[in-house]
Short mmCIF file of C-alpha atoms and ligand atoms in Angstrom, two decimals:
data_model
loop_
_atom_site.label_atom_id
_atom_site.label_comp_id
_atom_site.label_asym_id
_atom_site.label_seq_id
_atom_site.Cartn_x
_atom_site.Cartn_y
_atom_site.Cartn_z
CA MET V 1 138.32 -146.80 -40.92
CA LYS V 2 141.97 -145.68 -40.14
CA VAL V 3 142.74 -144.91 -35.99
CA LEU V 4 145.50 -142.97 -34.58
CA VAL V 5 145.39 -143.56 -30.86
CA ILE V 6 148.22 -140.59 -28.72
CA GLY V 7 149.74 -141.62 -25.70
CA SER V 8 151.40 -144.81 -24.77
CA GLY V 9 149.84 -146.30 -21.26
CA ALA V 10 147.82 -149.22 -20.41
CA ARG V 11 144.98 -147.05 -21.18
CA GLU V 12 145.98 -146.98 -24.72
CA HIS V 13 147.05 -149.98 -24.89
CA ALA V 14 143.24 -151.00 -23.75
CA LEU V 15 141.64 -148.13 -26.10
CA CYS V 16 144.18 -150.38 -28.95
CA ARG V 17 143.16 -153.87 -27.86
CA SER V 18 139.44 -153.06 -28.27
CA LEU V 19 140.33 -151.28 -31.55
CA SER V 20 141.95 -154.16 -32.80
CA LEU V 21 139.26 -156.22 -32.12
CA ASP V 22 136.68 -153.77 -34.02
CA PRO V 23 136.17 -155.16 -37.64
CA ALA V 24 135.51 -151.56 -39.17
CA VAL V 25 138.72 -150.86 -38.11
CA THR V 26 141.12 -151.36 -41.35
CA ALA V 27 144.25 -149.81 -39.95
CA LEU V 28 145.71 -149.62 -36.34
CA HIS V 29 148.32 -146.77 -35.27
CA CYS V 30 150.04 -145.64 -31.90
CA ALA V 31 152.33 -142.33 -31.28
CA PRO V 32 154.35 -142.98 -29.32
CA GLY V 33 153.19 -146.63 -28.00
CA ASN V 34 154.46 -149.09 -26.07
CA ALA V 35 156.17 -153.07 -26.03
CA GLY V 36 152.50 -154.63 -25.87
CA ILE V 37 150.87 -152.05 -28.17
CA ALA V 38 153.51 -153.09 -30.56
CA GLU V 39 151.60 -156.30 -30.87
CA VAL V 40 148.35 -154.86 -32.32
CA ALA V 41 149.86 -151.21 -34.12
CA GLU V 42 151.69 -149.99 -35.81
CA LEU V 43 153.82 -147.38 -33.65
CA HIS V 44 155.40 -143.79 -34.38
CA GLN V 45 157.33 -141.36 -32.89
CA VAL V 46 155.84 -138.26 -32.38
CA ASP V 47 155.87 -135.70 -29.76
CA ALA V 48 151.97 -135.60 -28.72
CA LEU V 49 151.64 -132.13 -26.74
CA ASP V 50 152.65 -130.99 -30.35
CA GLY V 51 149.26 -130.41 -32.35
CA ALA V 52 151.09 -129.25 -35.21
CA ALA V 53 153.00 -132.61 -35.41
CA VAL V 54 150.35 -134.73 -34.39
CA SER V 55 148.41 -132.93 -37.38
CA ALA V 56 150.75 -134.37 -39.36
CA LEU V 57 151.35 -137.64 -38.67
CA ALA V 58 147.52 -138.53 -38.73
CA ALA V 59 147.80 -136.65 -42.18
CA GLU V 60 150.78 -138.99 -43.09
CA LEU V 61 148.59 -142.06 -42.31
CA GLY V 62 145.49 -140.89 -43.52
CA ALA V 63 143.53 -141.98 -40.30
CA ASP V 64 140.28 -140.87 -40.17
CA LEU V 65 140.01 -141.05 -36.39
CA VAL V 66 142.38 -139.82 -33.96
CA VAL V 67 141.87 -140.77 -30.29
CA VAL V 68 143.65 -138.84 -27.59
CA GLY V 69 144.24 -140.58 -24.28
CA PRO V 70 146.28 -139.03 -21.74
CA GLU V 71 145.48 -135.21 -20.17
CA ALA V 72 148.54 -133.68 -21.27
CA PRO V 73 148.08 -133.23 -24.77
CA LEU V 74 144.77 -132.32 -24.26
CA VAL V 75 145.67 -129.14 -22.09
CA ALA V 76 147.90 -128.30 -23.99
CA GLY V 77 145.52 -127.99 -27.53
CA VAL V 78 146.28 -131.20 -29.74
CA ALA V 79 142.82 -131.55 -30.12
CA ASP V 80 142.45 -128.29 -31.55
CA ALA V 81 145.25 -128.73 -34.13
CA LEU V 82 143.72 -131.91 -35.14
CA ARG V 83 139.68 -129.80 -35.44
CA GLU V 84 141.19 -127.01 -37.39
CA ALA V 85 143.11 -129.47 -39.50
CA GLY V 86 139.66 -131.27 -40.59
CA VAL V 87 140.40 -134.93 -39.20
CA PRO V 88 137.65 -136.58 -36.54
CA VAL V 89 139.02 -136.20 -32.92
CA PHE V 90 138.17 -138.12 -30.00
CA GLY V 91 139.10 -135.96 -27.08
CA PRO V 92 138.25 -132.24 -25.70
CA SER V 93 139.44 -129.42 -26.84
CA LYS V 94 142.03 -126.92 -24.74
CA GLU V 95 139.73 -125.08 -23.35
CA ALA V 96 137.48 -127.74 -22.34
CA ALA V 97 139.95 -129.58 -20.94
CA ARG V 98 140.54 -126.95 -18.02
CA LEU V 99 137.72 -129.33 -16.92
CA GLU V 100 140.82 -131.40 -15.38
CA GLY V 101 143.42 -128.94 -15.62
CA SER V 102 142.21 -126.60 -13.54
CA LYS V 103 140.52 -127.74 -10.06
CA ALA V 104 138.97 -124.06 -9.81
CA PHE V 105 137.79 -124.40 -13.16
CA ALA V 106 135.74 -127.07 -12.58
CA LYS V 107 134.26 -125.76 -8.97
CA ASP V 108 133.07 -122.90 -10.95
CA VAL V 109 131.74 -124.93 -14.09
CA MET V 110 129.66 -127.76 -10.97
CA ALA V 111 128.38 -124.64 -9.14
CA GLY V 112 126.94 -122.93 -12.54
CA ALA V 113 125.19 -126.47 -13.34
CA GLY V 114 124.08 -126.91 -9.78
CA VAL V 115 126.30 -130.59 -10.07
CA PRO V 116 127.17 -131.69 -6.27
CA THR V 117 130.23 -131.56 -4.68
CA ALA V 118 132.51 -130.61 -1.93
CA ARG V 119 132.42 -127.57 -0.58
CA SER V 120 135.99 -125.88 -1.20
CA TYR V 121 138.21 -122.47 -0.74
CA VAL V 122 140.85 -121.75 -3.41
CA CYS V 123 143.75 -120.41 -1.11
CA THR V 124 147.25 -118.67 -2.81
CA THR V 125 148.52 -117.53 0.70
CA ALA V 126 149.41 -119.31 4.01
CA GLU V 127 146.53 -117.04 5.85
CA GLU V 128 143.75 -117.88 3.82
CA VAL V 129 145.00 -121.69 3.98
CA ASP V 130 144.52 -122.22 7.53
CA ALA V 131 141.53 -120.23 7.29
CA ALA V 132 140.24 -122.87 5.51
CA LEU V 133 141.85 -125.80 6.98
CA ASN V 134 140.28 -124.40 9.91
CA ALA V 135 137.17 -123.92 8.86
CA PHE V 136 136.52 -127.91 7.65
CA GLY V 137 138.61 -129.96 10.27
CA ALA V 138 140.16 -132.80 9.71
CA PRO V 139 140.89 -135.04 7.72
CA TYR V 140 142.22 -132.19 5.67
CA VAL V 141 141.99 -132.37 1.75
CA VAL V 142 144.19 -130.42 -0.19
CA LYS V 143 144.42 -130.19 -3.46
CA ASP V 144 146.97 -128.07 -5.97
CA ASP V 145 144.87 -126.86 -8.60
CA GLY V 146 146.86 -127.33 -11.49
CA LEU V 147 147.09 -130.35 -13.32
CA ALA V 148 149.17 -133.40 -11.16
CA ALA V 149 148.08 -137.08 -12.56
CA GLY V 150 146.01 -137.51 -10.07
CA LYS V 151 148.98 -136.84 -7.17
CA GLY V 152 149.12 -133.72 -5.99
CA VAL V 153 145.99 -134.25 -3.86
CA VAL V 154 146.72 -135.00 0.26
CA VAL V 155 144.19 -136.24 2.55
CA THR V 156 145.32 -136.17 6.42
CA ASP V 157 144.62 -136.09 9.56
CA ASP V 158 148.02 -133.72 10.12
CA ILE V 159 148.13 -130.13 10.05
CA GLU V 160 151.67 -129.41 9.30
CA ALA V 161 151.03 -132.09 6.48
CA ALA V 162 147.97 -129.96 4.92
CA ARG V 163 150.11 -126.62 5.42
CA ALA V 164 153.72 -127.97 3.88
CA HIS V 165 151.68 -129.24 0.70
CA SER V 166 150.15 -126.20 0.40
CA ALA V 167 153.43 -124.24 0.68
CA ALA V 168 154.74 -126.51 -2.00
CA CYS V 169 151.95 -125.32 -4.52
CA ASP V 170 150.79 -121.87 -6.17
CA ARG V 171 147.44 -122.31 -5.73
CA VAL V 172 145.69 -125.17 -3.49
CA VAL V 173 141.87 -125.90 -3.48
CA ILE V 174 141.17 -126.79 0.32
CA GLU V 175 137.65 -128.64 0.79
CA GLU V 176 135.36 -130.71 2.68
CA TYR V 177 136.40 -134.65 3.05
CA LEU V 178 134.00 -136.88 1.66
CA ASP V 179 133.29 -140.03 3.23
CA GLY V 180 132.32 -142.92 1.63
CA PRO V 181 133.14 -145.32 -1.35
CA GLU V 182 134.66 -143.99 -4.56
CA VAL V 183 133.40 -144.81 -7.98
CA SER V 184 134.54 -143.79 -11.35
CA LEU V 185 132.13 -143.55 -14.18
CA PHE V 186 133.01 -142.33 -18.06
CA ALA V 187 131.00 -141.37 -20.27
CA VAL V 188 131.29 -140.60 -24.38
CA THR V 189 129.82 -137.36 -25.62
CA ASP V 190 129.90 -135.29 -28.70
CA GLY V 191 129.12 -131.96 -26.52
CA GLU V 192 125.59 -132.65 -26.23
CA THR V 193 124.42 -136.28 -26.30
CA VAL V 194 125.82 -138.34 -22.88
CA LEU V 195 126.46 -142.09 -23.05
CA PRO V 196 127.18 -143.02 -19.57
CA LEU V 197 129.34 -145.91 -19.67
CA GLN V 198 129.45 -148.94 -16.92
CA PRO V 199 131.02 -147.45 -13.46
CA ALA V 200 134.27 -149.05 -11.68
CA GLN V 201 136.48 -148.53 -9.14
CA ASP V 202 139.40 -147.56 -8.63
CA PHE V 203 142.66 -148.09 -5.54
CA LYS V 204 144.33 -145.38 -5.61
CA ARG V 205 146.06 -145.88 -2.85
CA ALA V 206 149.99 -147.60 -3.24
CA LEU V 207 149.55 -150.18 -0.98
CA ASP V 208 147.00 -153.44 0.39
CA ASN V 209 144.00 -151.57 2.63
CA ASP V 210 144.22 -147.71 1.28
CA GLU V 211 147.97 -147.43 2.98
CA GLY V 212 150.85 -145.62 1.51
CA PRO V 213 150.63 -142.39 -0.81
CA ASN V 214 148.04 -141.99 -3.60
CA THR V 215 149.24 -142.96 -6.69
CA GLY V 216 147.96 -143.04 -10.62
CA GLY V 217 145.82 -146.16 -9.60
CA MET V 218 146.82 -149.23 -8.22
CA GLY V 219 144.25 -151.63 -9.55
CA ALA V 220 139.94 -151.22 -10.82
CA TYR V 221 137.02 -153.75 -11.27
CA SER V 222 133.57 -153.44 -12.63
CA PRO V 223 130.78 -153.92 -12.08
CA LEU V 224 130.14 -152.96 -8.78
CA PRO V 225 127.70 -155.12 -6.99
CA TRP V 226 127.38 -153.17 -4.16
CA ALA V 227 126.19 -149.96 -5.75
CA ASP V 228 122.53 -148.97 -6.12
CA PRO V 229 121.31 -150.24 -9.54
CA LYS V 230 120.46 -146.68 -10.57
CA LEU V 231 124.16 -145.32 -10.09
CA VAL V 232 124.24 -144.85 -13.35
CA ASP V 233 121.12 -142.53 -14.02
CA ASP V 234 121.29 -140.64 -11.13
CA VAL V 235 124.74 -139.57 -12.17
CA LEU V 236 123.55 -139.12 -15.97
CA HIS V 237 120.93 -136.58 -14.47
CA SER V 238 122.59 -134.90 -11.69
CA VAL V 239 126.19 -134.97 -12.87
CA LEU V 240 126.75 -135.53 -16.43
CA GLN V 241 124.27 -133.99 -18.52
CA PRO V 242 124.28 -130.65 -16.58
CA THR V 243 128.34 -130.84 -16.46
CA VAL V 244 127.48 -131.20 -20.43
CA ASP V 245 124.79 -128.75 -21.03
CA GLU V 246 126.98 -125.85 -18.94
CA MET V 247 129.85 -126.30 -20.91
CA ARG V 248 127.81 -125.37 -23.75
CA ARG V 249 125.98 -122.83 -22.55
CA ARG V 250 129.65 -121.43 -22.15
CA GLY V 251 130.62 -121.74 -25.50
CA THR V 252 133.01 -124.02 -24.52
CA PRO V 253 131.58 -127.43 -25.58
CA PHE V 254 133.30 -130.64 -23.62
CA SER V 255 133.40 -133.40 -26.84
CA GLY V 256 135.44 -136.50 -25.99
CA LEU V 257 135.22 -138.87 -22.87
CA LEU V 258 134.16 -136.86 -19.20
CA TYR V 259 135.61 -138.61 -16.53
CA ALA V 260 133.25 -138.35 -12.78
CA GLY V 261 135.37 -139.14 -9.85
CA LEU V 262 132.45 -139.54 -7.53
CA ALA V 263 132.22 -140.03 -3.66
CA ILE V 264 128.72 -141.86 -2.73
CA THR V 265 128.67 -139.85 0.74
CA SER V 266 126.25 -140.75 3.66
CA ARG V 267 124.72 -137.20 2.06
CA GLY V 268 124.33 -138.37 -1.45
CA ILE V 269 126.78 -138.62 -4.41
CA ARG V 270 129.28 -136.11 -5.04
CA VAL V 271 131.88 -134.95 -7.34
CA ILE V 272 135.54 -135.40 -6.10
CA GLU V 273 136.83 -134.72 -9.50
CA PHE V 274 136.05 -134.70 -13.44
CA ASN V 275 138.83 -136.24 -15.93
CA ALA V 276 138.97 -135.36 -19.73
CA ARG V 277 140.13 -138.32 -20.95
CA PHE V 278 139.41 -142.38 -19.76
CA GLY V 279 140.91 -142.85 -16.49
CA ASP V 280 143.70 -145.74 -16.10
CA PRO V 281 143.22 -148.43 -15.07
CA GLU V 282 139.26 -147.96 -14.83
CA THR V 283 139.13 -148.14 -18.79
CA GLN V 284 140.84 -151.64 -18.90
CA VAL V 285 137.86 -153.02 -16.39
CA VAL V 286 135.51 -151.16 -18.73
CA LEU V 287 136.49 -151.86 -21.78
CA ALA V 288 136.87 -155.13 -20.83
CA ARG V 289 133.25 -155.52 -20.83
CA LEU V 290 131.83 -153.30 -23.38
CA GLN V 291 130.71 -155.62 -26.87
CA THR V 292 129.56 -152.44 -29.11
CA PRO V 293 132.26 -151.95 -31.67
CA LEU V 294 134.48 -149.42 -29.93
CA ALA V 295 135.61 -147.40 -33.17
CA GLY V 296 132.27 -146.69 -34.59
CA VAL V 297 131.31 -144.93 -30.30
CA LEU V 298 134.41 -142.39 -30.58
CA MET V 299 134.00 -141.99 -34.05
CA ALA V 300 129.89 -140.82 -33.36
CA ALA V 301 131.10 -138.75 -30.71
CA ALA V 302 133.91 -137.17 -32.78
CA THR V 303 131.73 -136.36 -35.69
CA GLY V 304 128.65 -135.01 -33.01
CA ASP V 305 126.29 -138.16 -34.30
CA LEU V 306 126.09 -139.85 -30.45
CA ALA V 307 122.19 -139.19 -30.77
CA HIS V 308 121.79 -141.85 -33.35
CA LEU V 309 124.01 -144.38 -32.13
CA GLU V 310 122.33 -147.86 -30.87
CA PRO V 311 122.40 -148.59 -27.14
CA LEU V 312 125.74 -149.39 -26.05
CA ARG V 313 125.95 -153.53 -25.16
CA TRP V 314 127.60 -154.67 -22.12
CA SER V 315 129.01 -158.29 -20.86
CA ASP V 316 127.60 -159.26 -18.09
CA ASP V 317 130.93 -160.76 -17.04
CA ALA V 318 133.21 -159.16 -14.29
CA ALA V 319 136.97 -157.28 -15.35
CA VAL V 320 139.29 -157.10 -12.68
CA THR V 321 142.83 -155.24 -13.52
CA VAL V 322 146.01 -155.25 -11.26
CA VAL V 323 148.96 -152.43 -11.70
CA VAL V 324 152.48 -154.43 -11.08
CA ALA V 325 154.41 -151.18 -10.64
CA SER V 326 158.06 -150.40 -10.60
CA HIS V 327 160.33 -150.67 -7.18
CA ASN V 328 159.75 -147.42 -5.90
CA TYR V 329 156.40 -145.97 -7.43
CA PRO V 330 154.69 -143.34 -6.87
CA GLY V 331 158.35 -142.26 -6.06
CA THR V 332 161.15 -141.45 -8.84
CA PRO V 333 160.75 -145.33 -9.75
CA ARG V 334 163.92 -147.64 -10.98
CA THR V 335 163.33 -148.16 -14.50
CA GLY V 336 165.13 -151.09 -17.13
CA ASP V 337 164.79 -153.85 -15.68
CA PRO V 338 163.73 -157.03 -17.32
CA ILE V 339 159.88 -158.31 -17.84
CA THR V 340 159.54 -162.37 -17.72
CA GLY V 341 156.52 -164.55 -18.06
CA LEU V 342 154.61 -162.30 -20.85
CA ASP V 343 154.60 -165.39 -23.30
CA GLU V 344 153.37 -167.81 -20.37
CA VAL V 345 150.45 -165.72 -19.75
CA ALA V 346 149.42 -165.80 -23.22
CA ALA V 347 150.14 -169.31 -23.56
CA GLN V 348 148.19 -170.20 -20.58
CA ASP V 349 146.16 -167.76 -19.54
CA ALA V 350 144.32 -166.20 -22.38
CA PRO V 351 141.79 -165.19 -23.41
CA HIS V 352 140.44 -164.46 -20.47
CA ALA V 353 143.71 -162.98 -18.70
CA TYR V 354 145.69 -160.78 -20.66
CA VAL V 355 148.50 -158.31 -19.85
CA LEU V 356 148.20 -154.42 -20.90
CA HIS V 357 151.43 -152.50 -21.02
CA ALA V 358 152.29 -149.14 -19.69
CA GLY V 359 155.86 -148.25 -18.97
CA THR V 360 157.57 -151.35 -21.13
CA ARG V 361 159.71 -151.19 -23.65
CA ARG V 362 161.46 -153.73 -25.99
CA GLU V 363 165.17 -154.44 -26.41
CA GLY V 364 166.08 -157.06 -28.87
CA ASP V 365 164.16 -160.16 -27.31
CA ALA V 366 163.80 -158.32 -23.89
CA VAL V 367 161.06 -156.17 -22.62
CA LEU V 368 162.29 -153.91 -20.26
CA SER V 369 160.36 -151.61 -17.44
CA ALA V 370 160.39 -148.18 -18.38
CA GLY V 371 158.08 -146.23 -15.95
CA GLY V 372 156.48 -145.93 -12.69
CA ARG V 373 153.07 -148.32 -13.49
CA VAL V 374 154.72 -151.01 -15.94
CA LEU V 375 151.60 -153.21 -16.16
CA SER V 376 148.08 -153.54 -16.41
CA VAL V 377 146.76 -157.50 -15.61
CA THR V 378 143.31 -157.50 -16.69
CA ALA V 379 140.91 -160.75 -16.44
CA THR V 380 137.29 -161.52 -17.04
CA GLY V 381 135.33 -164.17 -15.08
CA LYS V 382 131.77 -164.71 -14.76
CA ASP V 383 131.97 -162.96 -11.43
CA LEU V 384 134.50 -160.60 -9.98
CA THR V 385 135.80 -164.16 -7.40
CA GLU V 386 136.91 -165.77 -10.98
CA ALA V 387 137.95 -162.25 -12.56
CA ARG V 388 140.27 -161.66 -9.49
CA ASP V 389 141.67 -165.42 -9.63
CA ARG V 390 142.66 -165.20 -13.07
CA ALA V 391 144.01 -161.59 -12.91
CA TYR V 392 146.38 -163.03 -9.67
CA THR V 393 147.26 -166.67 -11.63
CA ALA V 394 148.63 -164.25 -14.53
CA VAL V 395 149.81 -161.80 -11.75
CA ALA V 396 152.09 -164.72 -10.29
CA ARG V 397 153.36 -165.26 -13.82
CA VAL V 398 154.98 -162.17 -14.40
CA GLY V 399 158.41 -161.43 -12.90
CA LEU V 400 159.91 -158.23 -12.29
CA ASP V 401 162.43 -157.44 -9.68
CA GLY V 402 161.55 -155.08 -6.93
CA SER V 403 158.16 -154.48 -8.34
CA GLN V 404 155.08 -154.04 -6.31
CA HIS V 405 151.36 -154.71 -6.65
CA ARG V 406 148.51 -154.56 -4.25
CA SER V 407 147.00 -158.06 -3.51
CA ASP V 408 143.73 -157.44 -2.33
CA ILE V 409 141.96 -155.43 -5.58
CA ALA V 410 137.80 -156.13 -5.70
CA ALA V 411 138.82 -158.45 -2.87
CA ARG V 412 136.02 -156.82 -0.82
CA ALA V 413 133.81 -156.42 -3.26
CA ALA V 414 134.02 -159.88 -4.81
CA ALA V 415 133.37 -161.51 -0.78
CA ASP V 416 130.04 -159.47 -0.49
CA ALA V 417 128.65 -160.19 -3.84
P1 AMP O 501 141.65 -136.45 -7.00
O1 AMP O 501 143.08 -136.08 -7.73
O2 AMP O 501 140.82 -134.87 -6.64
O3 AMP O 501 140.90 -137.29 -7.45
O4 AMP O 501 142.19 -136.82 -5.32
C1 AMP O 501 143.01 -138.12 -5.60
C2 AMP O 501 142.17 -138.86 -4.42
O5 AMP O 501 141.65 -138.20 -3.05
C3 AMP O 501 140.63 -139.38 -4.39
O6 AMP O 501 140.21 -140.02 -5.20
C4 AMP O 501 140.09 -139.56 -2.98
O7 AMP O 501 140.27 -140.85 -3.17
C5 AMP O 501 140.99 -138.36 -2.66
N1 AMP O 501 140.00 -137.06 -2.26
C6 AMP O 501 140.02 -136.44 -3.23
N2 AMP O 501 138.59 -135.25 -2.78
C7 AMP O 501 138.61 -135.52 -1.43
C8 AMP O 501 137.85 -135.37 -0.56
N3 AMP O 501 136.78 -133.70 -0.71
N4 AMP O 501 137.56 -136.07 0.11
C9 AMP O 501 137.73 -137.24 0.82
N5 AMP O 501 139.00 -137.87 -0.37
C10 AMP O 501 138.83 -137.28 -1.02
N1 LIG O 502 142.78 -143.39 -11.97
C1 LIG O 502 142.75 -142.55 -12.38
C2 LIG O 502 142.80 -141.64 -13.31
O1 LIG O 502 142.46 -141.91 -14.08
O2 LIG O 502 142.92 -140.65 -12.78
#
C-alpha cells in the first residue's frame, strides 16, 4: 500500500513512524513534512490547503491512501477533493470537520445527539457577553467560535480578561466551568462503526503545575492508571457513537478521527470539545502503544470497512511524551536555532525513547528549529515511571538554545499509580 500523509507536525511524524513499521506499507510519502519525517518518508512540497494540488500529488504518487493530519486542510475541504478524485482518504469532509471548525456547530450537534457537555451561550455583542458571564459566574470560560488551534480559549477568574477576549473575537461561546481531570479519547470511524483508541491525558498549559497560558499541548501520557476501567466504553456509548450517528442523520457523515476532549466532572463525563483529527501530542503516546498495524486501520475507515476489522491490539506498556518548545512559545517563537543531541538519543535511548519532530528543518548537516513546538520526545516503559524517566533522560540530551519544556508531564499519575 502506498500512503501519503499530509502535515508537518510531531503528530504526522508519529503517524509516519507507525506507518513505516507496517509491513503492508510499500511506499510512504509526506507533504510537506519536516526534518525528522524525512528519515522515514519521502517528502514533497505541496500547499496542504489546496485540494486540487493535494489530489494531483496523490495521483502522481499513485497513493492508495491519503491521511490528512491537521485540521486546517480538513476544514478547507481537502478530503472532499481527494474523495471526488476517487482516492481513499482518512479524514472528514469539510462539512463534517465543522465539528472542530465551529464550537457553536459542535454544541448544536451535541444537543441533537444528547451528548453531555457544558451549558453555553453563543454571543456576538458586549451585552450578550456580560449576560452570559454573569449567568455562569467565575471561573469564566470564553471560546472564540472559529478555528484557533486550541489557543482561542480563555479560562479566567478576571471578568475584565473575559470581556477583553470576547471583544477581540467576532463570535464567542461562553460556557459553564467544568471541574475535574481532562481526558482525550480518540476514535477511528468510517461514519458508522466507531472504534475507540486508548485514552490519553494532555497538558495544555505552558508551565509546570498547569500554570501559564494555554498552548497546543506540552506533553501527554497513556494509559491513565487513575481512570475508571469503564471509561472508554462509557464514552463510546454516551459520546462517540451518538455523535457519529447524529452526523450521519444530518447527511454529513463523519469519517476519520473523532477526538473527544472530555472533563471527568463531579457530575459525570462532559465533552469540552471535539476535534476532527488526531490530537497532538496525545497521538504520540497512543500510537506508541498500538500494536495493530496502522495502515489497515486507517484504510478500513477510509473505505467504510471498519465493521470487519479485528479488535485493536494494545501494548501494556506506558508511554510519555514531552514537548520541547521554542523560546517565547506560545507567543511569537524564536526560530532558526540549531538543535543538538539528536544522534545521541538515537544511539543511546532507542528503541524505548525517540524524538519526533514538529517545527524543524534541515540545513546542510544541521537541524534547525522552525516553529513554536519543535520536538516531541517520546518514550515507552513498563509503567509511567519508567516511561517518564526515559523521556526526560532523552530530553536532557537535546540542546536548543532558549527552549522550554515542562518537567512534570505524567508526574502525578506516575506517583499515584
Ligand atoms: P478547547 O479548545 O475547547 O479544548 O479548550 C482548551 C482548554 O481550555 C481545555 O483543554 C480546558 O483545559 C480549558 N477549558 C475549555 N472549556 C472549559 C470548561 N468549560 N471548563 C473548564 N475548562 C475548560
Ligand atoms: N492536544 C490538543 C489538540 O490536539 O488539540
